[in-house]
Short mmCIF file of C-alpha atoms in Angstrom, two decimals:
data_model
loop_
_atom_site.label_atom_id
_atom_site.label_comp_id
_atom_site.label_asym_id
_atom_site.label_seq_id
_atom_site.Cartn_x
_atom_site.Cartn_y
_atom_site.Cartn_z
CA UNK A 1 -18.79 10.41 33.34
CA UNK A 2 -22.46 9.97 32.68
CA UNK A 3 -22.06 6.35 31.58
CA UNK A 4 -20.57 4.07 34.20
CA UNK A 5 -17.62 2.26 32.64
CA UNK A 6 -18.63 -1.35 32.36
CA UNK A 7 -16.03 -4.00 32.90
CA UNK A 8 -14.08 -3.98 29.67
CA UNK A 9 -13.54 -7.29 27.93
CA UNK A 10 -10.35 -6.19 26.20
CA UNK A 11 -7.48 -8.65 26.28
CA UNK A 12 -3.98 -7.66 27.38
CA UNK A 13 -1.78 -9.35 24.78
CA UNK A 14 1.10 -8.89 22.32
CA UNK A 15 1.56 -9.23 18.55
CA UNK A 16 5.38 -9.47 18.68
CA UNK A 17 8.16 -10.98 20.80
CA UNK A 18 6.28 -13.40 23.09
CA UNK A 19 3.08 -13.35 20.94
CA UNK A 20 0.47 -13.73 23.67
CA UNK A 21 -2.40 -12.97 21.24
CA UNK A 22 -5.30 -15.40 21.58
CA UNK A 23 -8.91 -15.48 20.39
CA UNK A 24 -11.71 -16.32 22.78
CA UNK A 25 -14.12 -18.96 21.39
CA UNK A 26 -16.75 -16.25 20.73
CA UNK A 27 -14.25 -14.20 18.73
CA UNK A 28 -13.44 -17.21 16.54
CA UNK A 29 -17.13 -17.70 15.73
CA UNK A 30 -17.67 -14.06 14.77
CA UNK A 31 -14.65 -13.91 12.44
CA UNK A 32 -15.22 -12.90 8.80
CA UNK A 33 -14.16 -16.22 7.27
CA UNK A 34 -13.17 -15.32 3.69
CA UNK A 35 -14.10 -18.43 1.69
CA UNK A 36 -17.68 -18.90 0.53
CA UNK A 37 -16.77 -22.06 -1.39
CA UNK A 38 -14.11 -24.78 -1.36
CA UNK A 39 -11.68 -23.08 -3.75
CA UNK A 40 -10.19 -19.63 -4.23
CA UNK A 41 -9.41 -17.33 -7.17
CA UNK A 42 -9.13 -13.55 -7.32
CA UNK A 43 -12.51 -11.94 -7.89
CA UNK A 44 -14.28 -8.61 -7.45
CA UNK A 45 -16.11 -9.94 -4.43
CA UNK A 46 -17.72 -6.65 -3.43
CA UNK A 47 -20.92 -6.36 -1.43
CA UNK A 48 -22.75 -3.64 0.47
CA UNK A 49 -21.35 -3.01 3.93
CA UNK A 50 -24.54 -2.49 5.90
CA UNK A 51 -27.21 -4.41 7.80
CA UNK A 52 -24.61 -6.99 8.78
CA UNK A 53 -25.59 -10.27 10.41
CA UNK A 54 -25.82 -10.08 14.21
CA UNK A 55 -23.04 -11.81 16.09
CA UNK A 56 -20.51 -11.38 13.25
CA UNK A 57 -17.72 -8.90 12.52
CA UNK A 58 -20.15 -7.29 10.03
CA UNK A 59 -22.71 -6.37 12.68
CA UNK A 60 -21.39 -2.84 13.25
CA UNK A 61 -19.99 -0.63 10.46
CA UNK A 62 -16.67 -0.23 12.31
CA UNK A 63 -16.05 -3.38 14.31
CA UNK A 64 -14.38 -3.19 17.74
CA UNK A 65 -13.41 -6.49 19.35
CA UNK A 66 -11.52 -7.91 22.32
CA UNK A 67 -8.15 -7.15 20.70
CA UNK A 68 -8.79 -3.38 20.41
CA UNK A 69 -6.65 -1.99 23.22
CA UNK A 70 -3.68 -4.28 22.54
CA UNK A 71 -3.80 -3.61 18.80
CA UNK A 72 -3.65 0.12 19.47
CA UNK A 73 -0.64 -0.39 21.72
CA UNK A 74 1.09 -2.33 18.92
CA UNK A 75 0.32 0.48 16.44
CA UNK A 76 1.90 3.05 18.76
CA UNK A 77 5.06 0.90 18.97
CA UNK A 78 5.29 0.70 15.16
CA UNK A 79 4.84 4.46 14.78
CA UNK A 80 7.52 5.15 17.39
CA UNK A 81 9.95 3.02 15.38
CA UNK A 82 8.94 4.33 11.95
CA UNK A 83 6.90 7.53 11.54
CA UNK A 84 6.78 6.95 7.74
CA UNK A 85 3.97 4.46 8.41
CA UNK A 86 1.52 7.35 8.64
CA UNK A 87 1.64 9.86 5.80
CA UNK A 88 -0.71 12.30 4.14
CA UNK A 89 0.02 14.31 1.00
CA UNK A 90 -0.74 18.03 1.48
CA UNK A 91 -4.10 18.02 -0.35
CA UNK A 92 -5.48 15.23 1.88
CA UNK A 93 -6.01 17.11 5.15
CA UNK A 94 -9.73 17.61 4.57
CA UNK A 95 -10.13 13.88 3.92
CA UNK A 96 -8.38 13.34 7.28
CA UNK A 97 -11.11 15.36 9.01
CA UNK A 98 -13.75 13.40 7.11
CA UNK A 99 -12.15 10.20 8.40
CA UNK A 100 -12.12 11.48 11.95
CA UNK A 101 -15.80 12.34 11.76
CA UNK A 102 -16.77 9.00 10.25
CA UNK A 103 -14.88 6.89 12.77
CA UNK A 104 -15.95 8.93 15.80
CA UNK A 105 -19.61 8.98 14.84
CA UNK A 106 -19.71 5.26 13.91
CA UNK A 107 -18.02 4.21 17.13
CA UNK A 108 -20.13 6.42 19.34
CA UNK A 109 -23.32 5.12 17.70
CA UNK A 110 -22.32 1.43 17.84
CA UNK A 111 -20.64 1.33 21.24
CA UNK A 112 -22.02 4.13 23.43
CA UNK A 113 -20.65 2.46 26.57
CA UNK A 114 -17.10 2.90 25.25
CA UNK A 115 -17.16 6.00 23.02
CA UNK A 116 -18.96 9.30 23.07
CA UNK A 117 -18.98 12.30 20.74
CA UNK A 118 -20.66 15.59 21.58
CA UNK A 119 -20.67 18.40 19.02
CA UNK A 120 -21.33 22.05 19.73
CA UNK A 121 -20.76 23.66 16.34
CA UNK A 122 -17.05 23.15 15.59
CA UNK A 123 -16.32 22.39 19.26
CA UNK A 124 -16.20 18.61 19.59
CA UNK A 125 -15.84 16.57 22.76
CA UNK A 126 -14.58 13.01 22.23
CA UNK A 127 -14.32 10.34 24.88
CA UNK A 128 -12.65 6.99 24.27
CA UNK A 129 -12.97 5.06 27.53
CA UNK A 130 -11.02 1.90 26.58
CA UNK A 131 -7.97 4.02 25.74
CA UNK A 132 -8.53 6.61 28.47
CA UNK A 133 -8.88 9.57 26.07
CA UNK A 134 -11.03 12.62 26.80
CA UNK A 135 -10.30 15.48 24.36
CA UNK A 136 -12.07 18.65 23.35
CA UNK A 137 -10.98 20.14 20.02
CA UNK A 138 -12.06 22.39 17.18
CA UNK A 139 -13.12 20.44 14.09
CA UNK A 140 -10.97 21.62 11.17
CA UNK A 141 -8.22 23.14 13.33
CA UNK A 142 -5.20 20.81 13.45
CA UNK A 143 -3.54 22.82 16.22
CA UNK A 144 -6.20 21.62 18.68
CA UNK A 145 -5.21 17.92 18.32
CA UNK A 146 -1.97 16.18 19.32
CA UNK A 147 -1.63 14.69 15.80
CA UNK A 148 -3.10 15.40 12.38
CA UNK A 149 -6.77 14.31 12.20
CA UNK A 150 -6.05 11.07 10.31
CA UNK A 151 -3.30 9.94 12.67
CA UNK A 152 -5.23 11.06 15.75
CA UNK A 153 -8.30 8.95 15.05
CA UNK A 154 -6.56 5.96 13.47
CA UNK A 155 -4.36 5.58 16.54
CA UNK A 156 -7.76 4.73 18.06
CA UNK A 157 -9.11 2.42 15.36
CA UNK A 158 -8.13 -1.17 14.55
CA UNK A 159 -6.86 -1.92 11.06
CA UNK A 160 -4.96 0.03 8.45
CA UNK A 161 -6.55 3.01 6.72
CA UNK A 162 -5.81 4.19 3.20
CA UNK A 163 -7.35 7.42 1.99
CA UNK A 164 -7.86 7.48 -1.76
CA UNK A 165 -8.23 10.70 -3.72
CA UNK A 166 -10.40 10.51 -6.83
CA UNK A 167 -8.99 12.27 -9.92
CA UNK A 168 -9.01 11.64 -13.66
CA UNK A 169 -11.18 8.54 -13.33
CA UNK A 170 -8.75 6.83 -10.99
CA UNK A 171 -8.10 6.44 -7.27
CA UNK A 172 -4.81 7.67 -5.82
CA UNK A 173 -3.28 6.38 -2.59
CA UNK A 174 -2.55 9.84 -1.21
CA UNK A 175 -2.76 9.28 2.56
CA UNK A 176 -2.83 6.44 5.04
CA UNK A 177 -1.72 4.73 8.22
CA UNK A 178 -0.32 1.26 7.67
CA UNK A 179 1.01 -0.82 10.55
CA UNK A 180 -0.89 -4.13 10.18
CA UNK A 181 -0.23 -4.84 6.53
CA UNK A 182 0.30 -7.93 4.45
CA UNK A 183 3.73 -6.99 3.17
CA UNK A 184 3.25 -3.71 1.29
CA UNK A 185 4.80 -0.31 1.92
CA UNK A 186 2.69 2.84 2.21
CA UNK A 187 5.85 4.92 2.05
CA UNK A 188 6.72 3.46 -1.35
CA UNK A 189 3.19 3.29 -2.74
CA UNK A 190 1.89 6.68 -1.58
CA UNK A 191 0.92 8.79 -4.60
CA UNK A 192 0.29 5.75 -6.83
CA UNK A 193 -2.95 5.09 -8.66
CA UNK A 194 -5.13 2.00 -8.21
CA UNK A 195 -3.40 -0.06 -10.92
CA UNK A 196 0.10 0.97 -9.88
CA UNK A 197 -0.17 0.05 -6.21
CA UNK A 198 -1.69 -3.32 -7.16
CA UNK A 199 0.99 -3.86 -9.82
CA UNK A 200 2.83 -6.68 -8.01
CA UNK A 201 -0.30 -8.87 -7.66
CA UNK A 202 -0.11 -11.80 -10.13
CA UNK A 203 -2.93 -13.08 -12.40
CA UNK A 204 -5.56 -10.56 -11.33
CA UNK A 205 -4.64 -7.82 -13.84
CA UNK A 206 -4.95 -10.25 -16.76
CA UNK A 207 -8.36 -11.34 -15.48
CA UNK A 208 -9.62 -7.76 -15.54
CA UNK A 209 -10.20 -7.83 -11.78
CA UNK A 210 -8.71 -4.41 -11.09
CA UNK A 211 -10.50 -2.68 -13.97
CA UNK A 212 -13.83 -3.96 -12.69
CA UNK A 213 -12.96 -3.28 -9.06
CA UNK A 214 -12.02 0.33 -9.85
CA UNK A 215 -15.28 0.84 -11.71
CA UNK A 216 -17.18 -0.47 -8.71
CA UNK A 217 -15.24 1.67 -6.25
CA UNK A 218 -15.69 4.87 -8.24
CA UNK A 219 -19.44 4.32 -7.96
CA UNK A 220 -19.47 3.96 -4.16
CA UNK A 221 -21.84 6.57 -2.72
CA UNK A 222 -21.92 8.09 0.76
CA UNK A 223 -24.98 6.19 1.94
CA UNK A 224 -23.75 2.83 0.68
CA UNK A 225 -20.33 1.74 1.91
CA UNK A 226 -19.01 -1.47 0.35
CA UNK A 227 -16.76 -4.28 1.54
CA UNK A 228 -14.79 -7.28 0.38
CA UNK A 229 -12.62 -9.89 2.04
CA UNK A 230 -9.04 -10.76 1.25
CA UNK A 231 -6.68 -13.19 2.96
CA UNK A 232 -3.19 -14.48 3.34
CA UNK A 233 -1.36 -16.50 6.00
CA UNK A 234 1.08 -15.35 8.64
CA UNK A 235 3.49 -17.19 10.90
CA UNK A 236 2.84 -16.00 14.48
CA UNK A 237 0.10 -13.42 15.14
CA UNK A 238 2.30 -10.57 13.94
CA UNK A 239 0.25 -7.56 12.88
CA UNK A 240 3.22 -5.67 11.46
CA UNK A 241 4.31 -7.94 8.60
CA UNK A 242 5.78 -4.95 6.78
CA UNK A 243 8.29 -5.10 3.95
CA UNK A 244 10.27 -2.56 6.01
CA UNK A 245 10.86 -5.25 8.66
CA UNK A 246 10.82 -8.30 6.36
CA UNK A 247 14.50 -9.01 7.06
CA UNK A 248 13.52 -9.37 10.74
CA UNK A 249 10.34 -11.48 10.49
CA UNK A 250 11.14 -13.32 7.21
CA UNK A 251 13.09 -16.15 8.92
CA UNK A 252 9.91 -17.09 10.85
CA UNK A 253 8.38 -18.24 7.55
CA UNK A 254 10.64 -21.30 7.81
CA UNK A 255 9.73 -22.12 11.42
CA UNK A 256 6.47 -24.03 10.84
CA UNK A 257 6.62 -27.75 11.67
CA UNK A 258 3.92 -30.44 11.96
CA UNK A 259 4.29 -30.06 15.74
CA UNK A 260 3.70 -26.30 15.93
CA UNK A 261 1.46 -25.62 12.91
CA UNK A 262 -1.80 -25.65 14.90
CA UNK A 263 -0.89 -22.69 17.09
CA UNK A 264 1.86 -20.90 15.14
CA UNK A 265 0.29 -20.60 11.69
CA UNK A 266 -2.58 -18.15 11.16
CA UNK A 267 -5.14 -17.45 8.51
CA UNK A 268 -4.88 -13.67 8.15
CA UNK A 269 -8.19 -12.19 7.03
CA UNK A 270 -8.55 -8.67 5.70
CA UNK A 271 -11.97 -7.07 5.98
CA UNK A 272 -11.66 -4.25 3.47
CA UNK A 273 -14.35 -1.61 3.39
CA UNK A 274 -14.92 1.45 1.22
CA UNK A 275 -16.54 4.68 2.35
CA UNK A 276 -17.25 7.80 0.31
CA UNK A 277 -16.28 10.82 2.40
CA UNK A 278 -18.64 13.80 2.35
CA UNK A 279 -16.43 16.93 2.20
CA UNK A 280 -13.41 15.72 0.25
CA UNK A 281 -15.17 13.16 -1.97
CA UNK A 282 -12.21 10.89 -1.16
CA UNK A 283 -12.70 7.17 -0.56
CA UNK A 284 -11.72 5.80 2.84
CA UNK A 285 -10.35 2.27 2.57
CA UNK A 286 -9.98 0.56 5.97
CA UNK A 287 -8.20 -2.80 5.92
CA UNK A 288 -8.97 -4.62 9.14
CA UNK A 289 -6.95 -7.71 10.05
CA UNK A 290 -8.35 -10.77 11.85
CA UNK A 291 -6.23 -13.77 12.81
CA UNK A 292 -7.46 -17.35 13.13
CA UNK A 293 -4.91 -19.99 14.12
CA UNK A 294 -5.14 -23.36 12.42
CA UNK A 295 -6.40 -24.68 15.77
CA UNK A 296 -9.07 -21.94 15.89
CA UNK A 297 -10.24 -23.10 12.44
CA UNK A 298 -10.66 -26.68 13.64
CA UNK A 299 -13.24 -25.51 16.20
CA UNK A 300 -15.55 -24.84 13.23
CA UNK A 301 -15.64 -28.09 11.19
CA UNK A 302 -16.87 -26.37 8.02
CA UNK A 303 -14.00 -23.86 8.11
CA UNK A 304 -11.27 -26.46 8.68
CA UNK A 305 -12.64 -28.54 5.81
CA UNK A 306 -12.85 -25.55 3.52
CA UNK A 307 -9.41 -24.19 4.42
CA UNK A 308 -7.97 -27.62 3.66
CA UNK A 309 -9.58 -27.68 0.20
CA UNK A 310 -8.66 -24.06 -0.63
CA UNK A 311 -4.99 -24.66 0.21
CA UNK A 312 -4.92 -27.91 -1.75
CA UNK A 313 -6.28 -26.36 -4.94
CA UNK A 314 -4.66 -22.91 -4.74
CA UNK A 315 -2.88 -21.86 -7.98
CA UNK A 316 0.89 -21.96 -7.35
CA UNK A 317 1.43 -18.32 -8.44
CA UNK A 318 -1.02 -17.15 -5.79
CA UNK A 319 0.52 -19.38 -3.14
CA UNK A 320 3.98 -17.97 -3.91
CA UNK A 321 2.80 -14.36 -4.03
CA UNK A 322 1.16 -14.80 -0.65
CA UNK A 323 4.38 -16.36 0.68
CA UNK A 324 2.85 -19.72 1.62
CA UNK A 325 5.42 -22.01 -0.01
CA UNK A 326 7.33 -22.92 3.16
CA UNK A 327 4.34 -24.21 5.10
CA UNK A 328 1.46 -24.85 2.71
CA UNK A 329 1.98 -28.63 2.65
CA UNK A 330 2.32 -28.80 6.45
CA UNK A 331 -0.96 -26.92 6.84
CA UNK A 332 -2.69 -29.19 4.29
CA UNK A 333 -1.48 -32.28 6.17
CA UNK A 334 -2.67 -30.89 9.49
CA UNK A 335 -6.10 -29.88 8.19
CA UNK A 336 -6.64 -33.13 6.25
CA UNK A 337 -7.59 -34.88 9.50
CA UNK A 338 -10.53 -32.47 9.85
CA UNK A 339 -11.86 -32.90 6.30
CA UNK A 340 -14.43 -35.72 6.21
CA UNK A 341 -14.78 -35.48 2.41
CA UNK A 342 -18.44 -34.46 2.67
CA UNK A 343 -19.95 -31.55 0.75
CA UNK A 344 -19.86 -28.22 2.61
CA UNK A 345 -22.84 -25.90 2.95
CA UNK A 346 -22.98 -22.74 0.82
CA UNK A 347 -21.68 -19.40 2.11
CA UNK A 348 -18.96 -18.51 4.61
CA UNK A 349 -20.78 -18.77 7.94
CA UNK A 350 -20.46 -21.68 10.40
CA UNK A 351 -23.22 -24.32 10.23
CA UNK B 1 14.18 0.16 -31.35
CA UNK B 2 15.87 2.68 -29.11
CA UNK B 3 14.74 1.13 -25.84
CA UNK B 4 14.96 -2.47 -24.66
CA UNK B 5 12.36 -2.26 -21.90
CA UNK B 6 10.30 -5.42 -21.65
CA UNK B 7 6.57 -5.25 -20.91
CA UNK B 8 6.19 -5.56 -17.16
CA UNK B 9 3.92 -4.72 -14.25
CA UNK B 10 1.64 -1.68 -14.17
CA UNK B 11 3.79 0.50 -11.94
CA UNK B 12 6.86 0.11 -14.16
CA UNK B 13 7.18 3.28 -16.28
CA UNK B 14 6.75 3.07 -20.01
CA UNK B 15 8.23 5.63 -22.39
CA UNK B 16 7.29 6.95 -25.80
CA UNK B 17 8.94 8.88 -28.61
CA UNK B 18 9.37 12.64 -28.35
CA UNK B 19 7.15 14.57 -30.75
CA UNK B 20 7.07 18.35 -31.20
CA UNK B 21 3.96 19.65 -29.46
CA UNK B 22 2.01 22.77 -30.33
CA UNK B 23 3.03 24.91 -27.39
CA UNK B 24 4.30 28.44 -26.76
CA UNK B 25 7.51 27.15 -25.17
CA UNK B 26 9.46 23.91 -24.91
CA UNK B 27 11.69 22.64 -22.07
CA UNK B 28 13.90 19.73 -23.11
CA UNK B 29 15.94 17.77 -20.55
CA UNK B 30 18.24 14.94 -21.60
CA UNK B 31 21.33 12.97 -20.71
CA UNK B 32 23.90 10.95 -22.70
CA UNK B 33 22.21 9.16 -25.64
CA UNK B 34 19.01 11.02 -24.89
CA UNK B 35 20.79 13.74 -26.87
CA UNK B 36 20.07 11.72 -30.01
CA UNK B 37 16.35 11.77 -29.23
CA UNK B 38 16.59 15.55 -28.87
CA UNK B 39 18.25 15.79 -32.28
CA UNK B 40 15.45 13.69 -33.79
CA UNK B 41 12.90 15.93 -32.07
CA UNK B 42 14.53 19.09 -33.42
CA UNK B 43 14.68 17.62 -36.92
CA UNK B 44 10.95 16.86 -36.86
CA UNK B 45 10.01 20.27 -35.42
CA UNK B 46 8.83 23.38 -37.29
CA UNK B 47 11.13 26.43 -37.51
CA UNK B 48 9.32 28.17 -34.66
CA UNK B 49 10.37 25.40 -32.26
CA UNK B 50 14.02 26.04 -31.32
CA UNK B 51 13.71 29.83 -30.79
CA UNK B 52 11.19 28.96 -28.05
CA UNK B 53 13.10 26.03 -26.60
CA UNK B 54 15.45 25.52 -23.67
CA UNK B 55 17.72 22.48 -23.68
CA UNK B 56 19.31 21.12 -20.48
CA UNK B 57 21.81 18.37 -21.12
CA UNK B 58 24.07 16.10 -19.03
CA UNK B 59 26.65 14.40 -21.32
CA UNK B 60 27.45 11.39 -19.11
CA UNK B 61 29.03 8.56 -21.08
CA UNK B 62 27.88 9.68 -24.54
CA UNK B 63 28.53 13.36 -25.17
CA UNK B 64 26.35 15.02 -27.81
CA UNK B 65 26.68 18.50 -26.32
CA UNK B 66 28.46 20.11 -29.28
CA UNK B 67 25.75 19.04 -31.74
CA UNK B 68 22.98 19.99 -29.33
CA UNK B 69 24.38 23.44 -28.64
CA UNK B 70 24.73 24.01 -32.38
CA UNK B 71 20.97 23.53 -32.78
CA UNK B 72 20.64 27.13 -31.61
CA UNK B 73 17.91 26.80 -28.97
CA UNK B 74 16.95 29.97 -27.09
CA UNK B 75 18.83 28.65 -24.02
CA UNK B 76 21.30 25.80 -23.70
CA UNK B 77 22.64 24.43 -20.41
CA UNK B 78 25.06 21.61 -19.85
CA UNK B 79 26.14 20.30 -16.46
CA UNK B 80 28.39 17.63 -14.96
CA UNK B 81 25.70 15.37 -13.43
CA UNK B 82 21.96 14.93 -12.98
CA UNK B 83 22.31 15.73 -9.27
CA UNK B 84 24.10 18.99 -10.11
CA UNK B 85 21.30 20.01 -12.49
CA UNK B 86 18.38 19.38 -10.12
CA UNK B 87 18.42 22.68 -8.13
CA UNK B 88 18.41 24.63 -11.39
CA UNK B 89 15.66 22.42 -12.73
CA UNK B 90 13.54 22.98 -9.64
CA UNK B 91 13.74 26.76 -10.16
CA UNK B 92 13.07 26.39 -13.89
CA UNK B 93 9.89 24.39 -13.22
CA UNK B 94 8.69 26.87 -10.61
CA UNK B 95 8.99 29.87 -12.95
CA UNK B 96 7.89 28.05 -16.09
CA UNK B 97 5.03 29.61 -18.05
CA UNK B 98 1.70 27.80 -18.30
CA UNK B 99 1.49 25.66 -21.40
CA UNK B 100 5.20 24.97 -21.68
CA UNK B 101 5.74 21.45 -23.01
CA UNK B 102 8.31 19.35 -21.13
CA UNK B 103 10.36 16.65 -22.91
CA UNK B 104 12.61 14.16 -21.07
CA UNK B 105 15.03 11.86 -22.89
CA UNK B 106 17.80 9.49 -21.89
CA UNK B 107 18.46 7.20 -18.96
CA UNK B 108 15.68 6.09 -16.63
CA UNK B 109 17.37 7.97 -13.81
CA UNK B 110 17.35 11.22 -15.77
CA UNK B 111 13.71 10.80 -16.76
CA UNK B 112 12.67 9.73 -13.26
CA UNK B 113 14.51 12.45 -11.38
CA UNK B 114 13.40 15.23 -13.73
CA UNK B 115 9.80 13.99 -13.46
CA UNK B 116 10.01 13.82 -9.66
CA UNK B 117 11.30 17.41 -9.59
CA UNK B 118 8.50 18.52 -11.91
CA UNK B 119 5.86 16.80 -9.77
CA UNK B 120 7.21 18.58 -6.69
CA UNK B 121 6.53 21.83 -8.58
CA UNK B 122 2.89 20.66 -9.05
CA UNK B 123 3.33 19.80 -12.72
CA UNK B 124 1.11 16.95 -13.96
CA UNK B 125 3.41 14.06 -14.82
CA UNK B 126 0.97 12.81 -17.45
CA UNK B 127 1.55 15.97 -19.53
CA UNK B 128 5.29 15.25 -19.80
CA UNK B 129 6.72 13.54 -22.88
CA UNK B 130 9.42 10.92 -22.32
CA UNK B 131 11.74 8.82 -24.46
CA UNK B 132 14.16 6.25 -23.08
CA UNK B 133 17.61 5.97 -24.70
CA UNK B 134 20.70 4.30 -23.37
CA UNK B 135 21.30 2.86 -19.94
CA UNK B 136 18.79 0.70 -18.05
CA UNK B 137 20.72 1.20 -14.80
CA UNK B 138 18.25 1.72 -11.97
CA UNK B 139 17.84 3.87 -8.92
CA UNK B 140 16.78 1.44 -6.19
CA UNK B 141 15.23 2.31 -2.86
CA UNK B 142 15.92 -0.16 -0.07
CA UNK B 143 12.50 -0.74 1.53
CA UNK B 144 14.25 -1.55 4.82
CA UNK B 145 16.60 1.39 5.47
CA UNK B 146 15.05 3.75 2.81
CA UNK B 147 18.46 4.59 1.34
CA UNK B 148 18.72 4.92 -2.45
CA UNK B 149 21.42 3.09 -4.39
CA UNK B 150 22.25 4.74 -7.74
CA UNK B 151 23.28 3.16 -11.01
CA UNK B 152 22.23 -0.40 -10.17
CA UNK B 153 23.03 -2.85 -12.98
CA UNK B 154 22.96 -6.18 -11.10
CA UNK B 155 20.27 -8.52 -9.79
CA UNK B 156 20.47 -8.81 -6.82
CA UNK B 157 22.33 -5.76 -5.54
CA UNK B 158 23.89 -4.88 -2.21
CA UNK B 159 22.25 -1.83 -0.60
CA UNK B 160 24.90 0.92 -0.52
CA UNK B 161 23.53 2.08 2.85
CA UNK B 162 22.62 -0.89 5.07
CA UNK B 163 24.39 -3.69 3.17
CA UNK B 164 21.37 -6.01 2.82
CA UNK B 165 21.26 -8.03 -0.40
CA UNK B 166 18.27 -6.69 -2.36
CA UNK B 167 16.02 -8.19 -5.00
CA UNK B 168 15.37 -5.34 -7.46
CA UNK B 169 11.67 -5.39 -8.26
CA UNK B 170 9.91 -3.77 -11.22
CA UNK B 171 7.64 -1.97 -8.72
CA UNK B 172 8.39 1.73 -9.22
CA UNK B 173 7.61 4.92 -7.30
CA UNK B 174 7.45 8.23 -9.17
CA UNK B 175 7.76 10.08 -5.86
CA UNK B 176 11.11 8.45 -5.17
CA UNK B 177 12.05 8.04 -8.85
CA UNK B 178 13.17 4.59 -7.78
CA UNK B 179 12.51 0.88 -8.10
CA UNK B 180 11.87 -1.08 -4.91
CA UNK B 181 14.57 -3.27 -3.41
CA UNK B 182 13.57 -6.02 -0.95
CA UNK B 183 15.95 -8.28 0.95
CA UNK B 184 16.31 -11.37 -1.23
CA UNK B 185 17.53 -13.80 1.43
CA UNK B 186 15.58 -12.69 4.50
CA UNK B 187 14.22 -16.18 5.10
CA UNK B 188 17.70 -17.71 4.96
CA UNK B 189 20.58 -15.21 5.11
CA UNK B 190 23.09 -18.00 4.41
CA UNK B 191 21.61 -18.42 0.92
CA UNK B 192 23.54 -15.89 -1.18
CA UNK B 193 22.47 -15.91 -4.84
CA UNK B 194 25.09 -14.72 -7.39
CA UNK B 195 24.79 -11.21 -8.87
CA UNK B 196 24.06 -11.02 -12.57
CA UNK B 197 24.41 -7.95 -14.81
CA UNK B 198 20.86 -7.41 -16.04
CA UNK B 199 20.17 -3.65 -16.10
CA UNK B 200 22.63 -2.47 -18.76
#
């Protein structure tokens, strides 16, 4: 290889069974904390996804962090158990190639020490050093890859990926890979339009959030990707909180106690971004998951304070929909000790 | 009111009232009390309608087949069950002429399964007319094992495949023609809520 492999900082950890996942202090500080004020309500909180602040998860268009290699191992385990987690309706193959191109070119540009892409016409040479992949293939020819283009590249990219077809003034969930989700099923929702797949979300429809969000998304242009943050909470750093396996992980929702809340309960942040794809005109919708334990939050006084206030004032419908009812009070009690009652500074970033 | 469907979430199907369309041909698919909607449709239609119409009918628990056959449509089919009709329906959709208007009437399962079959033949579901009559019994897909339980009338319901006790949601998939079932007592399997007849 032309580039000497530098010592990789990737952690060897698990997101199931013994749950050895852990953030380094630097990773906590760069997290995309989702609250820009001391309360929360659904909103169309879209912004441009470019020129991100240095030292944050927004710095590169497709963020790669210390959890990369272990997250990809977890994804492979999920797909072995349940191949329905990656699906693509027949008309979405071109959008799969668009996705492959976008992710390969972003990663190679942002992290040349880890990824490289060389193109000679349709002959492409892709190297992924962290995962030990070195493949040459023909762009557009599925027989030259071990998986379809969408599955091939998203087995090498953190976060879930939905590929939305645009037709009749709506967006249709017609392809995706979903193994790190907050309790929704790609297999059930594939083929649905924007309003249908969001149907179970309470309050937001009545507030016009989805109508405005769709309007915004339909206007996303190639040069201007967009992003928004969403959040929920998860017991244990389990990436695969799928409805498919809910009967297996559901009991853990009752396992939070005042003694274990600091390390067992996690703020689960979704960095959602939206990319217009050039050939298919589809919209790529990556949903990247970041975990912060309650203890991680307390290392940033502003975040612990804010999390405490958000949980205290959260509308009960939202708390129930997000599944927080078993442990919300325990988390509030734990975080109260870190809230000095003072006003917090504007915006989401640490002081 | 012919249908007792309450307003619900955005993925839950809503149905209308069949109205004769201006079209070169008409394909009408119904079950049980959906037959009455077909009679109303035929009554409202011009004389050119029935000679260009095909009616496919599954009597189920409310048999209107004698009256429907007597309408004198160009073709009339009756079969013993929705499942038995689907292979024929698949072929009918594949060879259907452009511009044919499709009408579906009856139980949610009949409407859902006929629409699923039409979509698999690349027919736009939004061009299909629907009218709900009769049973609100649901097809429910277990999100855990993926098996489908037919004719669900209770909340919750036991999955006919894996045996988990399922909450029947209003979240609906046209691809599966099914509502979503999610384990209702995953957090505490010893908590077993009683089943109530709600989808009748």
